[in-house]
């Protein structure tokens, strides 16, 4: 039943490559091609519902590199969101196992449906896409998938109805009609698929405030390897990076050192500095292709640095902001508005770093994975040692009475280190301190106690037999 539509779409694509078409003909053909693709998507959903009703909708289990799938989905929807003037921020837990048993087709289908809805019903602002590990042992991992948007939202009474087949709510009709591609089946199919994975889709929403959807699935580990056809080939470095010069601007030594190693692994020539003033001096004396700057630094913030670089007339330099605040919607908007080209969320995965650089240095993304020159065990040890060094220096600084701004700056720096060392306890403690309304002296003493505990744990980690 899909074959005629495939033929129509294929013929249209061939015609669109014909340079002999005039502008009017090309616009008409492009419109027909877009409508045909939408019709095929609707047809697929109707057929899926028919399978569900016949009890023939199933979920398979095979060894899969889930991180690769999530990376590809993130890349696809980043472009989709950008074309609509939105920013897609994402966090994919770096500790997700390399191989898990799951159905790659169904996972893609679920996330495509949910991300498509989030972007479709959001006119301005951000969409957040994150996958976190809730439980982890030798048998498997319990993962939470969450998508948050700043869209039009919906009333509480509409949440259950919108998950029924062919049901749409009035507030969504205008957005649907613009694309002409909605059947009211997407959420129903998604809900059924998640049910087949022994989970449930949770939707929280409010009119004009946006929507949050999440579900939790347990995936089993496996000793079987992924088929060669599913693996991305190893590569050393992308040829585009051969003559690229990058400058890191980061006050946290551990973050700066790890980013330095990552860029070196990509084959990029790297210089580094600890603050915005030093960065401006380097830019006065040297030429750089890329600046990677932390957002929150003592003295000059990353946004101020970006504005000064742009004001000096240096429009061609790619500036990428780095932030640990995954939920800070306004801060990421501020980064882009200051003149930055892109944003990376800590902790930064090598593949994400490569992709972000290629996105701004080239017209297309890399299709290969990087073969790291530093082992993950060695990298982990380097991170812990650097984080401990910074935390010991911070304890020395806390021997003096600090202003509230200075104390908060130190807490923020330690929070960034906690992300690097994957210390969830320390990260949570820093968040609580940032939100606390305790007196300054009490706050400073609490921070000292937290650092003492964390430092003891880091020393044990360093001295543990490998």
Coordinates of C-alpha atoms in Angstrom, one line a residue, residues 73-83 86-89:
X73 CA 18.2 11.7 16.8
X74 CA 19.7 14.7 18.5
X75 CA 21.5 15.8 15.4
X76 CA 18.4 15.5 13.3
X77 CA 16.1 17.4 15.6
X78 CA 18.7 20.1 16.3
X79 CA 18.5 21.1 12.7
X80 CA 14.7 20.8 12.7
X81 CA 14.5 23.1 15.7
X82 CA 17.1 25.6 14.4
X83 CA 15.1 25.9 11.1
X86 CA 14.3 27.2 18.3
X87 CA 17.2 25.8 20.3
X88 CA 17.3 22.1 21.2
X89 CA 19.3 21.5 24.3

